Structure formats: C-alpha cells, structure tokens
PDB file of C-alpha atoms in Angstrom:
ATOM      1  CA  MET G   1       0.011  -0.004  -0.004  1.00 45.00           C
ATOM      2  CA  THR G   2       2.796   2.393   0.923  1.00 54.00           C
ATOM      3  CA  ARG G   3       4.674   1.658  -2.305  1.00 50.00           C
ATOM      4  CA  SER G   4       1.532   2.346  -4.326  1.00 52.00           C
ATOM      5  CA  ILE G   5       1.021   5.699  -2.629  1.00 52.00           C
ATOM      6  CA  LEU G   6       4.658   6.658  -3.132  1.00 45.00           C
ATOM      7  CA  PHE G   7       4.509   5.661  -6.795  1.00 42.00           C
ATOM      8  CA  LYS G   8       1.384   7.752  -7.347  1.00 46.00           C
ATOM      9  CA  ALA G   9       3.014  10.697  -5.585  1.00 45.00           C
ATOM     10  CA  TRP G  10       6.086  10.385  -7.799  1.00 43.00           C
ATOM     11  CA  ILE G  11       3.914  10.306 -10.939  1.00 43.00           C
ATOM     12  CA  ALA G  12       2.113  13.454  -9.728  1.00 44.00           C
ATOM     13  CA  VAL G  13       5.406  15.285  -9.183  1.00 37.00           C
ATOM     14  CA  VAL G  14       6.611  14.321 -12.691  1.00 37.00           C
ATOM     15  CA  LEU G  15       3.378  15.489 -14.292  1.00 39.00           C
ATOM     16  CA  LEU G  16       3.460  18.786 -12.379  1.00 42.00           C
ATOM     17  CA  GLY G  17       7.017  19.336 -13.527  1.00 43.00           C
ATOM     18  CA  GLN G  18       6.080  18.702 -17.132  1.00 43.00           C
ATOM     19  CA  MET G  19       3.110  21.072 -16.809  1.00 42.00           C
ATOM     20  CA  ALA G  20       5.392  23.763 -15.346  1.00 42.00           C
ATOM     21  CA  VAL G  21       7.793  23.447 -18.285  1.00 44.00           C
ATOM     22  CA  LEU G  22       4.937  23.647 -20.789  1.00 43.00           C
ATOM     23  CA  THR G  23       3.382  26.669 -19.024  1.00 44.00           C
ATOM     24  CA  SER G  24       6.744  28.431 -19.014  1.00 47.00           C
ATOM     25  CA  ALA G  25       7.240  27.667 -22.696  1.00 49.00           C
ATOM     26  CA  GLN G  26       3.797  29.071 -23.480  1.00 67.00           C
ATOM     27  CA  GLU G  27       4.437  32.367 -21.702  1.00 86.00           C
ATOM     28  CA  PRO G  28       5.816  34.814 -24.312  1.00 95.00           C
ATOM     29  CA  PRO G  29       8.825  36.731 -22.940  1.00 98.00           C
ATOM     30  CA  THR G  30       9.182  40.496 -22.508  1.00 98.00           C
ATOM     31  CA  TYR G  31      12.326  42.551 -23.115  1.00 98.00           C
ATOM     32  CA  ARG G  32      12.952  46.215 -22.240  1.00 98.00           C
ATOM     33  CA  VAL G  33      14.890  47.822 -25.086  1.00 98.00           C
ATOM     34  CA  LEU G  34      17.395  50.395 -23.862  1.00 98.00           C
ATOM     35  CA  LYS G  35      18.311  53.502 -25.842  1.00 98.00           C
ATOM     36  CA  THR G  36      21.812  54.394 -27.019  1.00 97.00           C
ATOM     37  CA  ASP G  37      23.128  57.891 -27.695  1.00 93.00           C
ATOM     38  CA  GLN G  38      26.219  56.453 -29.398  1.00 90.00           C
ATOM     39  CA  PRO G  39      26.197  55.511 -33.086  1.00 86.00           C
ATOM     40  CA  VAL G  40      26.173  51.786 -33.725  1.00 95.00           C
ATOM     41  CA  GLU G  41      28.479  50.706 -36.538  1.00 97.00           C
ATOM     42  CA  VAL G  42      26.763  47.793 -38.237  1.00 98.00           C
ATOM     43  CA  ASP G  43      29.757  45.645 -39.137  1.00 98.00           C
ATOM     44  CA  GLY G  44      28.855  42.306 -37.564  1.00 98.00           C
ATOM     45  CA  ARG G  45      31.679  42.425 -35.005  1.00 97.00           C
ATOM     46  CA  LEU G  46      29.660  42.985 -31.775  1.00 97.00           C
ATOM     47  CA  ASP G  47      32.738  44.611 -30.201  1.00 95.00           C
ATOM     48  CA  GLU G  48      31.111  47.958 -29.473  1.00 94.00           C
ATOM     49  CA  GLU G  49      30.505  49.038 -25.886  1.00 95.00           C
ATOM     50  CA  VAL G  50      26.736  49.181 -26.338  1.00 96.00           C
ATOM     51  CA  TRP G  51      26.462  45.398 -26.726  1.00 97.00           C
ATOM     52  CA  LYS G  52      28.134  45.056 -23.332  1.00 95.00           C
ATOM     53  CA  GLN G  53      25.693  47.531 -21.773  1.00 96.00           C
ATOM     54  CA  VAL G  54      22.455  45.814 -22.741  1.00 97.00           C
ATOM     55  CA  PRO G  55      21.263  42.407 -21.502  1.00 97.00           C
ATOM     56  CA  SER G  56      20.743  39.460 -23.829  1.00 98.00           C
ATOM     57  CA  VAL G  57      17.148  38.471 -24.542  1.00 98.00           C
ATOM     58  CA  GLY G  58      17.575  35.079 -22.883  1.00 96.00           C
ATOM     59  CA  PRO G  59      17.759  31.502 -24.131  1.00 96.00           C
ATOM     60  CA  PHE G  60      16.490  30.373 -27.517  1.00 98.00           C
ATOM     61  CA  ARG G  61      14.373  27.209 -27.423  1.00 98.00           C
ATOM     62  CA  ILE G  62      13.123  24.659 -29.926  1.00 98.00           C
ATOM     63  CA  ASN G  63      10.325  26.530 -31.654  1.00 98.00           C
ATOM     64  CA  GLN G  64       7.958  23.616 -32.123  1.00 97.00           C
ATOM     65  CA  ASN G  65       7.788  22.497 -28.485  1.00 97.00           C
ATOM     66  CA  GLY G  66       9.572  25.059 -26.325  1.00 97.00           C
ATOM     67  CA  THR G  67      12.212  22.653 -25.019  1.00 97.00           C
ATOM     68  CA  PRO G  68      15.823  23.758 -24.385  1.00 97.00           C
ATOM     69  CA  SER G  69      18.284  23.688 -27.259  1.00 97.00           C
ATOM     70  CA  ASP G  70      21.929  22.559 -27.195  1.00 95.00           C
ATOM     71  CA  LEU G  71      22.806  25.143 -29.898  1.00 97.00           C
ATOM     72  CA  PRO G  72      24.171  28.204 -28.051  1.00 97.00           C
ATOM     73  CA  THR G  73      22.417  31.301 -29.429  1.00 98.00           C
ATOM     74  CA  GLU G  74      22.401  34.823 -27.999  1.00 98.00           C
ATOM     75  CA  ALA G  75      20.684  38.009 -29.122  1.00 98.00           C
ATOM     76  CA  TRP G  76      20.443  41.638 -28.023  1.00 98.00           C
ATOM     77  CA  MET G  77      18.399  44.714 -28.944  1.00 98.00           C
ATOM     78  CA  VAL G  78      18.943  48.448 -28.582  1.00 98.00           C
ATOM     79  CA  TYR G  79      17.589  51.573 -30.322  1.00 98.00           C
ATOM     80  CA  ASP G  80      18.258  55.209 -31.067  1.00 97.00           C
ATOM     81  CA  ASP G  81      16.175  57.929 -32.752  1.00 96.00           C
ATOM     82  CA  GLU G  82      16.413  56.351 -36.204  1.00 97.00           C
ATOM     83  CA  PHE G  83      16.911  52.581 -35.883  1.00 98.00           C
ATOM     84  CA  ILE G  84      16.215  49.523 -33.795  1.00 98.00           C
ATOM     85  CA  TYR G  85      19.310  47.304 -33.753  1.00 98.00           C
ATOM     86  CA  PHE G  86      19.446  43.521 -33.426  1.00 98.00           C
ATOM     87  CA  ALA G  87      22.598  41.518 -32.716  1.00 98.00           C
ATOM     88  CA  PHE G  88      23.042  37.730 -32.807  1.00 98.00           C
ATOM     89  CA  ARG G  89      25.863  35.423 -31.755  1.00 98.00           C
ATOM     90  CA  LEU G  90      25.575  31.784 -32.854  1.00 98.00           C
ATOM     91  CA  GLU G  91      27.893  28.906 -32.069  1.00 98.00           C
ATOM     92  CA  ASP G  92      28.006  26.559 -35.054  1.00 98.00           C
ATOM     93  CA  GLU G  93      30.447  23.778 -35.891  1.00 97.00           C
ATOM     94  CA  ASN G  94      29.399  23.463 -39.539  1.00 97.00           C
ATOM     95  CA  ILE G  95      28.073  26.743 -40.918  1.00 98.00           C
ATOM     96  CA  TRP G  96      26.181  26.383 -44.179  1.00 98.00           C
ATOM     97  CA  ALA G  97      24.474  28.617 -46.731  1.00 98.00           C
ATOM     98  CA  THR G  98      24.640  29.070 -50.497  1.00 98.00           C
ATOM     99  CA  TYR G  99      22.259  31.927 -51.328  1.00 98.00           C
ATOM    100  CA  ARG G 100      23.975  35.186 -52.290  1.00 98.00           C
ATOM    101  CA  GLN G 101      21.153  37.086 -53.993  1.00 98.00           C
ATOM    102  CA  ARG G 102      18.809  39.338 -52.063  1.00 98.00           C
ATOM    103  CA  ASP G 103      15.288  38.002 -51.466  1.00 97.00           C
ATOM    104  CA  GLN G 104      16.078  34.337 -52.196  1.00 97.00           C
ATOM    105  CA  HIS G 105      14.434  31.737 -49.955  1.00 97.00           C
ATOM    106  CA  LEU G 106      17.026  31.988 -47.191  1.00 98.00           C
ATOM    107  CA  TRP G 107      14.894  30.122 -44.628  1.00 97.00           C
ATOM    108  CA  THR G 108      15.536  26.835 -46.427  1.00 97.00           C
ATOM    109  CA  GLN G 109      19.175  26.948 -45.257  1.00 98.00           C
ATOM    110  CA  GLU G 110      20.877  28.480 -42.196  1.00 98.00           C
ATOM    111  CA  VAL G 111      19.737  31.932 -41.167  1.00 98.00           C
ATOM    112  CA  VAL G 112      18.721  34.328 -38.401  1.00 98.00           C
ATOM    113  CA  GLU G 113      15.297  35.948 -38.600  1.00 99.00           C
ATOM    114  CA  VAL G 114      13.558  38.959 -37.043  1.00 99.00           C
ATOM    115  CA  PHE G 115       9.771  39.377 -37.112  1.00 98.00           C
ATOM    116  CA  ILE G 116       8.322  42.796 -36.137  1.00 98.00           C
ATOM    117  CA  HIS G 117       4.600  43.273 -35.489  1.00 98.00           C
ATOM    118  CA  PRO G 118       4.389  46.786 -34.011  1.00 98.00           C
ATOM    119  CA  ASN G 119       0.652  47.355 -33.745  1.00 97.00           C
ATOM    120  CA  PRO G 120      -1.965  44.829 -32.534  1.00 93.00           C
ATOM    121  CA  GLU G 121      -4.645  46.902 -34.273  1.00 94.00           C
ATOM    122  CA  HIS G 122      -2.922  46.424 -37.649  1.00 96.00           C
ATOM    123  CA  PRO G 123      -2.230  42.951 -39.127  1.00 97.00           C
ATOM    124  CA  ALA G 124       0.875  43.983 -41.111  1.00 98.00           C
ATOM    125  CA  TYR G 125       4.344  42.933 -39.972  1.00 98.00           C
ATOM    126  CA  ILE G 126       7.929  42.867 -41.243  1.00 98.00           C
ATOM    127  CA  GLU G 127      10.228  39.863 -41.615  1.00 98.00           C
ATOM    128  CA  LEU G 128      14.004  40.137 -41.973  1.00 98.00           C
ATOM    129  CA  GLU G 129      16.405  37.249 -42.618  1.00 98.00           C
ATOM    130  CA  VAL G 130      20.200  37.205 -42.908  1.00 98.00           C
ATOM    131  CA  ASN G 131      22.363  34.189 -43.729  1.00 98.00           C
ATOM    132  CA  PRO G 132      26.052  33.600 -42.894  1.00 98.00           C
ATOM    133  CA  LEU G 133      27.032  34.846 -46.374  1.00 98.00           C
ATOM    134  CA  GLY G 134      25.546  38.225 -45.553  1.00 98.00           C
ATOM    135  CA  THR G 135      22.507  37.858 -47.823  1.00 98.00           C
ATOM    136  CA  MET G 136      19.311  39.672 -46.847  1.00 98.00           C
ATOM    137  CA  LEU G 137      15.651  38.792 -47.334  1.00 98.00           C
ATOM    138  CA  ASP G 138      13.305  41.613 -46.280  1.00 98.00           C
ATOM    139  CA  ILE G 139       9.582  41.070 -46.494  1.00 98.00           C
ATOM    140  CA  PHE G 140       6.557  43.292 -45.797  1.00 98.00           C
ATOM    141  CA  LEU G 141       3.498  41.152 -44.979  1.00 98.00           C
ATOM    142  CA  LEU G 142       0.010  42.638 -45.139  1.00 98.00           C
ATOM    143  CA  ASP G 143      -1.314  39.855 -42.906  1.00 98.00           C
ATOM    144  CA  ILE G 144      -0.235  36.395 -41.774  1.00 97.00           C
ATOM    145  CA  ARG G 145       1.613  34.750 -44.692  1.00 97.00           C
ATOM    146  CA  LYS G 146       0.368  37.427 -47.130  1.00 97.00           C
ATOM    147  CA  PRO G 147       3.563  39.136 -48.254  1.00 97.00           C
ATOM    148  CA  LEU G 148       4.024  41.725 -50.920  1.00 96.00           C
ATOM    149  CA  PRO G 149       6.071  40.241 -53.782  1.00 95.00           C
ATOM    150  CA  TYR G 150       9.569  39.876 -52.332  1.00 92.00           C
ATOM    151  CA  GLU G 151      11.325  42.023 -54.930  1.00 89.00           C
ATOM    152  CA  SER G 152       8.683  44.763 -54.727  1.00 93.00           C
ATOM    153  CA  TRP G 153       9.626  45.880 -51.208  1.00 96.00           C
ATOM    154  CA  ASN G 154      13.217  46.456 -50.177  1.00 96.00           C
ATOM    155  CA  SER G 155      14.022  48.671 -47.222  1.00 96.00           C
ATOM    156  CA  LYS G 156      15.963  51.654 -48.509  1.00 94.00           C
ATOM    157  CA  HIS G 157      18.035  52.377 -45.372  1.00 97.00           C
ATOM    158  CA  LEU G 158      18.197  48.916 -43.805  1.00 98.00           C
ATOM    159  CA  LYS G 159      21.693  47.935 -42.615  1.00 98.00           C
ATOM    160  CA  TRP G 160      23.158  44.496 -41.871  1.00 98.00           C
ATOM    161  CA  ALA G 161      26.487  42.716 -41.649  1.00 98.00           C
ATOM    162  CA  VAL G 162      27.896  39.344 -40.579  1.00 98.00           C
ATOM    163  CA  ARG G 163      31.219  37.947 -39.375  1.00 98.00           C
ATOM    164  CA  VAL G 164      32.049  34.257 -39.714  1.00 98.00           C
ATOM    165  CA  ASP G 165      34.579  32.333 -37.650  1.00 98.00           C
ATOM    166  CA  GLY G 166      35.062  29.424 -40.044  1.00 98.00           C
ATOM    167  CA  THR G 167      33.820  28.494 -43.491  1.00 97.00           C
ATOM    168  CA  VAL G 168      30.296  28.572 -44.912  1.00 98.00           C
ATOM    169  CA  ASP G 169      30.314  25.190 -46.655  1.00 97.00           C
ATOM    170  CA  GLY G 170      28.733  22.845 -44.099  1.00 96.00           C
ATOM    171  CA  THR G 171      32.001  21.144 -43.180  1.00 96.00           C
ATOM    172  CA  ALA G 172      33.149  20.674 -39.581  1.00 95.00           C
ATOM    173  CA  ASN G 173      35.495  22.662 -37.333  1.00 96.00           C
ATOM    174  CA  ASP G 174      33.778  26.061 -37.555  1.00 98.00           C
ATOM    175  CA  ARG G 175      33.221  28.122 -34.399  1.00 98.00           C
ATOM    176  CA  GLY G 176      30.225  30.259 -35.273  1.00 98.00           C
ATOM    177  CA  TRP G 177      29.038  33.573 -36.690  1.00 98.00           C
ATOM    178  CA  THR G 178      27.623  36.921 -35.632  1.00 98.00           C
ATOM    179  CA  CYS G 179      25.129  39.256 -37.242  1.00 98.00           C
ATOM    180  CA  GLU G 180      23.934  42.845 -36.786  1.00 98.00           C
ATOM    181  CA  ILE G 181      20.775  44.336 -38.292  1.00 98.00           C
ATOM    182  CA  ALA G 182      19.564  47.950 -38.136  1.00 98.00           C
ATOM    183  CA  LEU G 183      15.939  48.468 -39.117  1.00 98.00           C
ATOM    184  CA  PRO G 184      14.991  52.109 -39.738  1.00 98.00           C
ATOM    185  CA  PHE G 185      11.857  53.226 -37.936  1.00 98.00           C
ATOM    186  CA  GLU G 186      10.672  54.888 -41.160  1.00 97.00           C
ATOM    187  CA  ASP G 187       9.872  51.374 -42.476  1.00 98.00           C
ATOM    188  CA  VAL G 188       7.577  50.619 -39.539  1.00 98.00           C
ATOM    189  CA  ALA G 189       4.862  52.971 -40.653  1.00 94.00           C
ATOM    190  CA  MET G 190       2.091  50.966 -38.959  1.00 96.00           C
ATOM    191  CA  ALA G 191       3.585  51.580 -35.504  1.00 97.00           C
ATOM    192  CA  PRO G 192       1.586  53.861 -33.173  1.00 96.00           C
ATOM    193  CA  ASN G 193       4.525  56.254 -32.918  1.00 97.00           C
ATOM    194  CA  VAL G 194       7.467  56.738 -35.304  1.00 97.00           C
ATOM    195  CA  PRO G 195       9.988  56.808 -33.716  1.00 96.00           C
ATOM    196  CA  PRO G 196       8.623  54.900 -30.708  1.00 98.00           C
ATOM    197  CA  ALA G 197       7.786  56.806 -27.549  1.00 98.00           C
ATOM    198  CA  PRO G 198       9.022  55.534 -24.172  1.00 98.00           C
ATOM    199  CA  GLY G 199       6.607  52.864 -23.011  1.00 98.00           C
ATOM    200  CA  ASP G 200       5.531  51.817 -26.494  1.00 98.00           C
ATOM    201  CA  ARG G 201       5.264  48.038 -26.932  1.00 98.00           C
ATOM    202  CA  TRP G 202       5.747  45.942 -30.056  1.00 98.00           C
ATOM    203  CA  ARG G 203       5.416  42.219 -30.679  1.00 98.00           C
ATOM    204  CA  VAL G 204       8.766  40.832 -31.894  1.00 98.00           C
ATOM    205  CA  ASN G 205      10.248  37.398 -32.411  1.00 98.00           C
ATOM    206  CA  LEU G 206      13.800  36.253 -33.086  1.00 99.00           C
ATOM    207  CA  TYR G 207      14.606  32.943 -34.780  1.00 98.00           C
ATOM    208  CA  ARG G 208      17.501  30.777 -35.824  1.00 98.00           C
ATOM    209  CA  VAL G 209      17.250  28.108 -38.521  1.00 98.00           C
ATOM    210  CA  GLU G 210      19.942  25.418 -38.429  1.00 98.00           C
ATOM    211  CA  ASN G 211      20.366  22.812 -41.171  1.00 96.00           C
ATOM    212  CA  ARG G 212      23.641  20.964 -40.595  1.00 93.00           C
ATOM    213  CA  PRO G 213      23.864  18.285 -39.287  1.00 90.00           C
ATOM    214  CA  GLU G 214      20.050  18.322 -38.956  1.00 92.00           C
ATOM    215  CA  LYS G 215      17.280  20.857 -39.500  1.00 95.00           C
ATOM    216  CA  VAL G 216      15.886  22.633 -36.454  1.00 97.00           C
ATOM    217  CA  GLY G 217      14.213  25.958 -35.800  1.00 98.00           C
ATOM    218  CA  LEU G 218      14.950  27.907 -32.599  1.00 98.00           C
ATOM    219  CA  ALA G 219      13.032  30.873 -31.241  1.00 98.00           C
ATOM    220  CA  TRP G 220      13.299  33.488 -28.519  1.00 98.00           C
ATOM    221  CA  SER G 221       9.529  33.067 -28.059  1.00 98.00           C
ATOM    222  CA  PRO G 222       8.522  29.575 -29.286  1.00 98.00           C
ATOM    223  CA  THR G 223       5.257  29.472 -31.240  1.00 98.00           C
ATOM    224  CA  LEU G 224       4.787  25.809 -30.211  1.00 98.00           C
ATOM    225  CA  ARG G 225       3.936  24.755 -33.750  1.00 96.00           C
ATOM    226  CA  PRO G 226       5.853  24.148 -37.017  1.00 97.00           C
ATOM    227  CA  ASP G 227       5.296  27.759 -38.109  1.00 98.00           C
ATOM    228  CA  PHE G 228       7.144  31.001 -37.369  1.00 98.00           C
ATOM    229  CA  HIS G 229       4.214  33.175 -38.511  1.00 98.00           C
ATOM    230  CA  VAL G 230       2.229  33.244 -35.260  1.00 98.00           C
ATOM    231  CA  PRO G 231       2.199  36.888 -34.074  1.00 97.00           C
ATOM    232  CA  SER G 232       0.081  36.015 -31.033  1.00 97.00           C
ATOM    233  CA  MET G 233       3.053  33.995 -29.712  1.00 98.00           C
ATOM    234  CA  PHE G 234       5.709  36.621 -30.391  1.00 98.00           C
ATOM    235  CA  GLY G 235       7.523  38.150 -27.439  1.00 98.00           C
ATOM    236  CA  THR G 236       6.917  41.741 -26.361  1.00 98.00           C
ATOM    237  CA  ILE G 237       9.493  44.498 -26.421  1.00 98.00           C
ATOM    238  CA  GLU G 238       9.082  47.772 -24.556  1.00 98.00           C
ATOM    239  CA  PHE G 239      10.978  50.900 -25.582  1.00 98.00           C
ATOM    240  CA  SER G 240      12.204  52.056 -22.207  1.00 97.00           C
ATOM    241  CA  GLY G 241      13.789  55.414 -23.010  1.00 95.00           C
ATOM    242  CA  GLU G 242      16.440  54.447 -20.423  1.00 96.00           C
ATOM    243  CA  PRO G 243      20.028  55.140 -21.578  1.00 95.00           C
ATOM    244  CA  ALA G 244      22.005  51.962 -22.139  1.00 95.00           C
ATOM    245  CA  SER G 245      25.055  53.660 -20.609  1.00 88.00           C
ATOM    246  CA  GLN G 246      23.235  53.987 -17.267  1.00 86.00           C
ATOM    247  CA  SER G 247      21.851  50.468 -17.088  1.00 79.00           C
ATOM    248  CA  GLU G 248      22.764  47.948 -14.415  1.00 71.00           C
ATOM    249  CA  GLN G 249      24.441  45.868 -17.106  1.00 75.00           C
ATOM    250  CA  SER G 250      26.942  48.669 -17.815  1.00 64.00           C
ATOM    251  CA  LYS G 251      27.967  49.127 -14.175  1.00 60.00           C
TER     252      LYS G 251
END
C-alpha cells in the first residue's frame, strides 16, 4: 500500500514538472529595449561598448515544443532615434548557406530571422532574414503569410552585416558567426509612434534556422507549432527610453 502511494506521488510530481515546463514555454517573454546615444556601426563584429551595456534576450528554445536547445544562441536589442538594432551570436560547428542574392528563400538553409509586429490593431508585420554569407531577405507582410512580392519591397536604409569564424560550406570545425541588423523606424509605418515613444510596446520574435547536421528551428519566443508566422506567440518588447550607458548591465 505504501509503495503504491509513493509511486502515485512520484507520478504526480513528474506530471506537475512537465506542466510547469509547458506553461513556461507558453508564456511569451518580454524585453525592455534600452536606448543608445552612441552611433552603432553595423559591421557584424559585436565589439562595441553598447552590446556590453544591454542584456541578452535570454535562451532560444526549440520553436515547435519550447524545449531547451543545445545550440548556443544569444541576441540583443537596442535603439536610437532612427533605428532599432538587433545583434546575434551563434555557435555553429558546420556553418552552411549558399544563397547570395537578395530575397532568395534563405529560410531553407541556415539563417537568423527577425519578425516585427508593431501594432496589434494592424495585421501587417515585417520579416528580416540574414544568412552567414551576408545575404538579406526583407519582406513586408500585409497579414499572416500574405507578403508583398519579395522584390517589390526592399528597405531603402536597412543595414546589416555578418562575421564568420570558419567557413560557410557545411564542413566541420567552424566556431560560429555573428550578425547585426539595423531596421529604420521609417519602415515601420504601422507603429503607433514613429519613432517609438518611451513605453511603446511591439510584438517581436527572433529565430534561428539550423540545417547541418540536422534541420531545427529555434526561437526566442517559441510558437509551439511548425510555423514562425504566429504573431500572437511573439515576445513583447518595450521601448524604455532608459540610456544603455546607465543600465545595471553597464555598471
């Protein structure tokens, strides 16, 4: 009788633990974006002081189920009066991509992605992708999976750059790559305020697609389905107005 009770109690603890993990995975994260008064040189190096002053967004997880990933991935965000900046650092032992022409289907290989849905009252959102070869895909979507023709919309003042520690041929012994993206606020015309006012909130998600040795999609805010285009599951960013140079991270 005692063993039966203990076994049932153990099962209950396991189930509660699994439920806690699932609940945590289903809770979209929030990130306060600090403001910089120093120009950010978009060169892919991530060696500027501002990236030391702002916190990382937190762990990336398997997008489809929210479980932890063994692929180290970090990302940061910061903004100024003209741009919101995104930085990624990815460890990768076999970096792979072949697309070199803008607006090709980068998501079929290895890539980082940024989705920006700035206004819950407006269905439009922006998708940006950059691969390790430094190729960009920028998409303006009128609604979920309803993009303008890819070549018909290219951001005029968008900036991006990558740095690769290794080769981009899918062979072993690489160390990883970094990426910086600067999206001009002028492109985010559907936002309530351009540029954002302190306290403004946008829905944003950050992704990583890995293909070698096997295909997997990682997310800052997992959508819990085999689809990145789920704005309701994006994380939330809040434009704080707080100077990055005065943050706790910089002290």
